[in-house]
Amino acid sequence: MGIQLSKGQRIDLTKTNPGLVKAVIGLGWDTNKYQGGQDFDLDASAFLVDAQNKCVNDHDFIFYNNLQHPSGAVIHTGDNRTGEGDGDDEQLIVDFSSIPSYVDRIGITVTIHDAELRKQNFGQVSNAFVRLVDEANGQELLRFDLGEDFSIETAVVVCELYRHGNDWKFNAVGSGFSGGLASLCKNYGLQV
């Protein structure tokens, strides 16, 4: 079992774990029962941003329609449209040795697909978590449970990986947004 983080907590990744080259970032959630008749489709995304917290180009946005960064630094393992079952619902693989030098941080987010159309929000989602696993040995290094802080938000910045000198650190963000994926894209400097 990895280190359990709380909101706002920051922790060393590569300094404390010098052998860490590739990390699996697993995201999971459950949906509360509600009378909507629609499935919940939550989507994990990664935004590779520069020092101004902006994506340099569209390739720096990794999601279900762009599964791999050209550098190979971030790979999305695929869209899970139901969130059924235990464990990780979606995963991103981060290769610290391949991250381009202009990338200052990587924002890891979860959004609800067609949230407004389906009248869904993160108030209807429970047990959301992110965990970081060393791909080489399968060891869970850390975990952040988001808690039930959300009501009307349709997008959440779950965590950030950020560069600190030559090392990478993890920040447990847990910050909600309204406006879904479109507002996140604008936040990170992308045209929608």
Short mmCIF file of C-alpha atoms in Angstrom, two decimals:
data_model
loop_
_atom_site.label_atom_id
_atom_site.label_comp_id
_atom_site.label_asym_id
_atom_site.label_seq_id
_atom_site.Cartn_x
_atom_site.Cartn_y
_atom_site.Cartn_z
CA MET A 1 0.00 0.00 0.00
CA GLY A 2 1.38 3.38 -1.02
CA ILE A 3 1.41 6.65 0.85
CA GLN A 4 -2.10 8.04 1.37
CA LEU A 5 -2.25 11.72 0.40
CA SER A 6 -4.77 14.39 1.29
CA LYS A 7 -5.88 17.34 -0.84
CA GLY A 8 -3.13 19.89 -1.40
CA GLN A 9 -0.35 17.55 -0.31
CA ARG A 10 2.83 17.41 -2.42
CA ILE A 11 5.30 14.57 -2.51
CA ASP A 12 8.57 13.69 -4.25
CA LEU A 13 8.31 11.03 -6.92
CA THR A 14 11.64 10.51 -8.67
CA LYS A 15 13.90 11.72 -5.84
CA THR A 16 12.46 9.30 -3.25
CA ASN A 17 12.11 6.53 -5.86
CA PRO A 18 15.30 6.87 -7.94
CA GLY A 19 14.48 3.79 -10.04
CA LEU A 20 11.12 5.21 -11.11
CA VAL A 21 11.11 5.63 -14.90
CA LYS A 22 7.54 4.71 -15.86
CA ALA A 23 4.53 5.28 -13.66
CA VAL A 24 1.02 3.94 -14.17
CA ILE A 25 -1.53 6.50 -13.06
CA GLY A 26 -4.72 4.63 -12.28
CA LEU A 27 -7.98 6.52 -11.88
CA GLY A 28 -11.14 4.96 -10.51
CA TRP A 29 -14.66 5.92 -9.47
CA ASP A 30 -18.15 4.63 -8.70
CA THR A 31 -21.39 6.28 -9.70
CA ASN A 32 -24.23 6.67 -7.24
CA LYS A 33 -27.58 5.27 -8.27
CA TYR A 34 -29.84 7.98 -9.59
CA GLN A 35 -32.90 8.27 -11.82
CA GLY A 36 -31.39 9.45 -15.07
CA GLY A 37 -31.53 6.42 -17.28
CA GLN A 38 -28.13 7.28 -18.77
CA ASP A 39 -24.79 5.57 -18.26
CA PHE A 40 -21.98 7.58 -16.77
CA ASP A 41 -18.95 7.84 -19.03
CA LEU A 42 -16.05 9.40 -17.15
CA ASP A 43 -12.89 10.20 -19.07
CA ALA A 44 -9.32 10.62 -17.85
CA SER A 45 -7.11 13.11 -19.68
CA ALA A 46 -3.61 14.52 -19.36
CA PHE A 47 -2.51 18.05 -20.24
CA LEU A 48 1.25 18.48 -20.78
CA VAL A 49 1.85 22.18 -20.12
CA ASP A 50 4.73 24.64 -20.16
CA ALA A 51 5.83 27.07 -17.44
CA GLN A 52 2.83 29.31 -18.31
CA ASN A 53 0.49 26.37 -17.57
CA LYS A 54 -0.50 26.17 -21.26
CA CYS A 55 -0.37 23.37 -23.81
CA VAL A 56 2.07 24.30 -26.60
CA ASN A 57 -0.02 22.42 -29.21
CA ASP A 58 -2.94 20.00 -29.51
CA HIS A 59 -0.61 16.98 -29.21
CA ASP A 60 -0.01 17.99 -25.57
CA PHE A 61 -3.60 17.00 -24.73
CA ILE A 62 -3.90 13.23 -24.20
CA PHE A 63 -7.45 11.84 -24.12
CA TYR A 64 -9.67 9.14 -25.70
CA ASN A 65 -9.22 10.61 -29.21
CA ASN A 66 -5.45 11.18 -28.87
CA LEU A 67 -4.09 8.26 -26.86
CA GLN A 68 -0.36 8.92 -27.12
CA HIS A 69 1.93 11.94 -26.94
CA PRO A 70 4.34 12.07 -29.94
CA SER A 71 7.28 11.78 -27.50
CA GLY A 72 5.83 8.62 -25.93
CA ALA A 73 5.92 10.44 -22.57
CA VAL A 74 2.21 9.87 -21.85
CA ILE A 75 0.05 7.02 -23.12
CA HIS A 76 -3.67 6.62 -22.38
CA THR A 77 -4.49 2.90 -22.24
CA GLY A 78 -8.03 3.40 -23.57
CA ASP A 79 -11.54 4.63 -22.85
CA ASN A 80 -13.69 2.79 -20.31
CA ARG A 81 -17.27 3.82 -21.04
CA THR A 82 -19.02 2.29 -18.02
CA GLY A 83 -16.68 2.37 -15.01
CA GLU A 84 -17.84 -1.16 -14.14
CA GLY A 85 -15.81 -3.31 -11.78
CA ASP A 86 -13.27 -2.65 -9.05
CA GLY A 87 -9.82 -1.15 -9.38
CA ASP A 88 -8.66 1.35 -11.97
CA ASP A 89 -11.27 2.46 -14.50
CA GLU A 90 -8.78 4.24 -16.76
CA GLN A 91 -4.99 4.42 -16.80
CA LEU A 92 -2.30 6.73 -18.10
CA ILE A 93 1.31 5.63 -18.38
CA VAL A 94 3.92 8.34 -17.83
CA ASP A 95 7.52 7.79 -18.95
CA PHE A 96 9.59 10.36 -17.04
CA SER A 97 12.61 9.73 -19.29
CA SER A 98 10.66 10.81 -22.41
CA ILE A 99 8.95 14.00 -21.20
CA PRO A 100 9.98 16.87 -23.51
CA SER A 101 12.05 19.60 -21.83
CA TYR A 102 9.41 22.31 -22.45
CA VAL A 103 6.88 20.39 -20.32
CA ASP A 104 6.80 21.85 -16.82
CA ARG A 105 3.85 19.91 -15.44
CA ILE A 106 1.24 17.34 -16.39
CA GLY A 107 -2.32 17.94 -15.26
CA ILE A 108 -4.34 14.75 -14.78
CA THR A 109 -8.09 15.33 -15.07
CA VAL A 110 -11.38 13.45 -15.11
CA THR A 111 -14.45 14.73 -16.93
CA ILE A 112 -18.00 13.45 -17.43
CA HIS A 113 -18.80 12.87 -21.11
CA ASP A 114 -21.97 14.72 -22.24
CA ALA A 115 -22.57 15.79 -18.62
CA GLU A 116 -24.92 18.67 -19.42
CA LEU A 117 -26.98 16.68 -21.92
CA ARG A 118 -27.31 13.81 -19.44
CA LYS A 119 -27.73 16.13 -16.40
CA GLN A 120 -24.80 14.49 -14.62
CA ASN A 121 -22.15 15.92 -12.28
CA PHE A 122 -19.49 14.86 -9.80
CA GLY A 123 -22.03 15.07 -6.97
CA GLN A 124 -23.28 11.74 -8.38
CA VAL A 125 -19.78 10.18 -8.33
CA SER A 126 -18.28 8.50 -5.27
CA ASN A 127 -15.09 6.71 -4.26
CA ALA A 128 -13.03 8.59 -6.85
CA PHE A 129 -9.29 8.04 -6.51
CA VAL A 130 -5.96 8.32 -8.26
CA ARG A 131 -3.03 6.05 -7.54
CA LEU A 132 0.50 5.98 -8.87
CA VAL A 133 2.19 2.64 -9.46
CA ASP A 134 5.80 1.91 -10.44
CA GLU A 135 5.35 0.07 -13.75
CA ALA A 136 8.59 -1.89 -13.29
CA ASN A 137 7.50 -3.73 -10.12
CA GLY A 138 3.76 -3.05 -9.80
CA GLN A 139 4.24 -1.36 -6.43
CA GLU A 140 1.68 1.31 -5.52
CA LEU A 141 3.69 4.35 -4.40
CA LEU A 142 0.86 6.71 -3.53
CA ARG A 143 -2.89 7.12 -3.51
CA PHE A 144 -5.20 10.11 -3.26
CA ASP A 145 -8.90 9.62 -2.51
CA LEU A 146 -10.88 12.63 -3.70
CA GLY A 147 -13.63 12.45 -1.09
CA GLU A 148 -17.15 13.70 -1.74
CA ASP A 149 -16.40 17.44 -2.07
CA PHE A 150 -18.16 17.96 -5.37
CA SER A 151 -21.71 18.89 -6.29
CA ILE A 152 -22.33 20.54 -9.66
CA GLU A 153 -18.84 20.22 -11.18
CA THR A 154 -18.46 18.27 -14.42
CA ALA A 155 -14.65 18.21 -14.51
CA VAL A 156 -11.96 17.68 -11.88
CA VAL A 157 -8.23 18.34 -11.94
CA VAL A 158 -7.29 15.28 -9.90
CA CYS A 159 -3.54 15.79 -9.58
CA GLU A 160 -0.46 17.27 -11.20
CA LEU A 161 2.98 15.89 -11.84
CA TYR A 162 5.43 18.76 -11.88
CA ARG A 163 9.11 19.33 -12.53
CA HIS A 164 11.25 20.49 -9.61
CA GLY A 165 14.84 20.89 -10.79
CA ASN A 166 15.72 17.48 -12.26
CA ASP A 167 13.06 15.66 -10.26
CA TRP A 168 9.33 15.14 -10.59
CA LYS A 169 6.82 15.68 -7.79
CA PHE A 170 3.14 14.85 -7.31
CA ASN A 171 0.52 17.36 -6.19
CA ALA A 172 -2.88 16.09 -4.95
CA VAL A 173 -5.09 18.86 -6.41
CA GLY A 174 -8.75 17.70 -6.30
CA SER A 175 -10.12 20.92 -7.81
CA GLY A 176 -13.52 20.97 -9.54
CA PHE A 177 -14.60 22.89 -12.66
CA SER A 178 -17.97 23.54 -14.24
CA GLY A 179 -18.23 23.41 -18.03
CA GLY A 180 -16.66 19.98 -18.47
CA LEU A 181 -13.81 19.22 -20.84
CA ALA A 182 -14.28 22.45 -22.81
CA SER A 183 -13.54 24.63 -19.78
CA LEU A 184 -10.50 22.51 -18.89
CA CYS A 185 -9.17 22.85 -22.43
CA LYS A 186 -9.56 26.64 -22.26
CA ASN A 187 -7.88 26.66 -18.84
CA TYR A 188 -4.86 24.92 -20.40
CA GLY A 189 -4.74 27.26 -23.41
CA LEU A 190 -6.37 25.04 -26.07
CA GLN A 191 -8.96 26.22 -28.61
CA VAL A 192 -12.19 24.24 -28.35
#
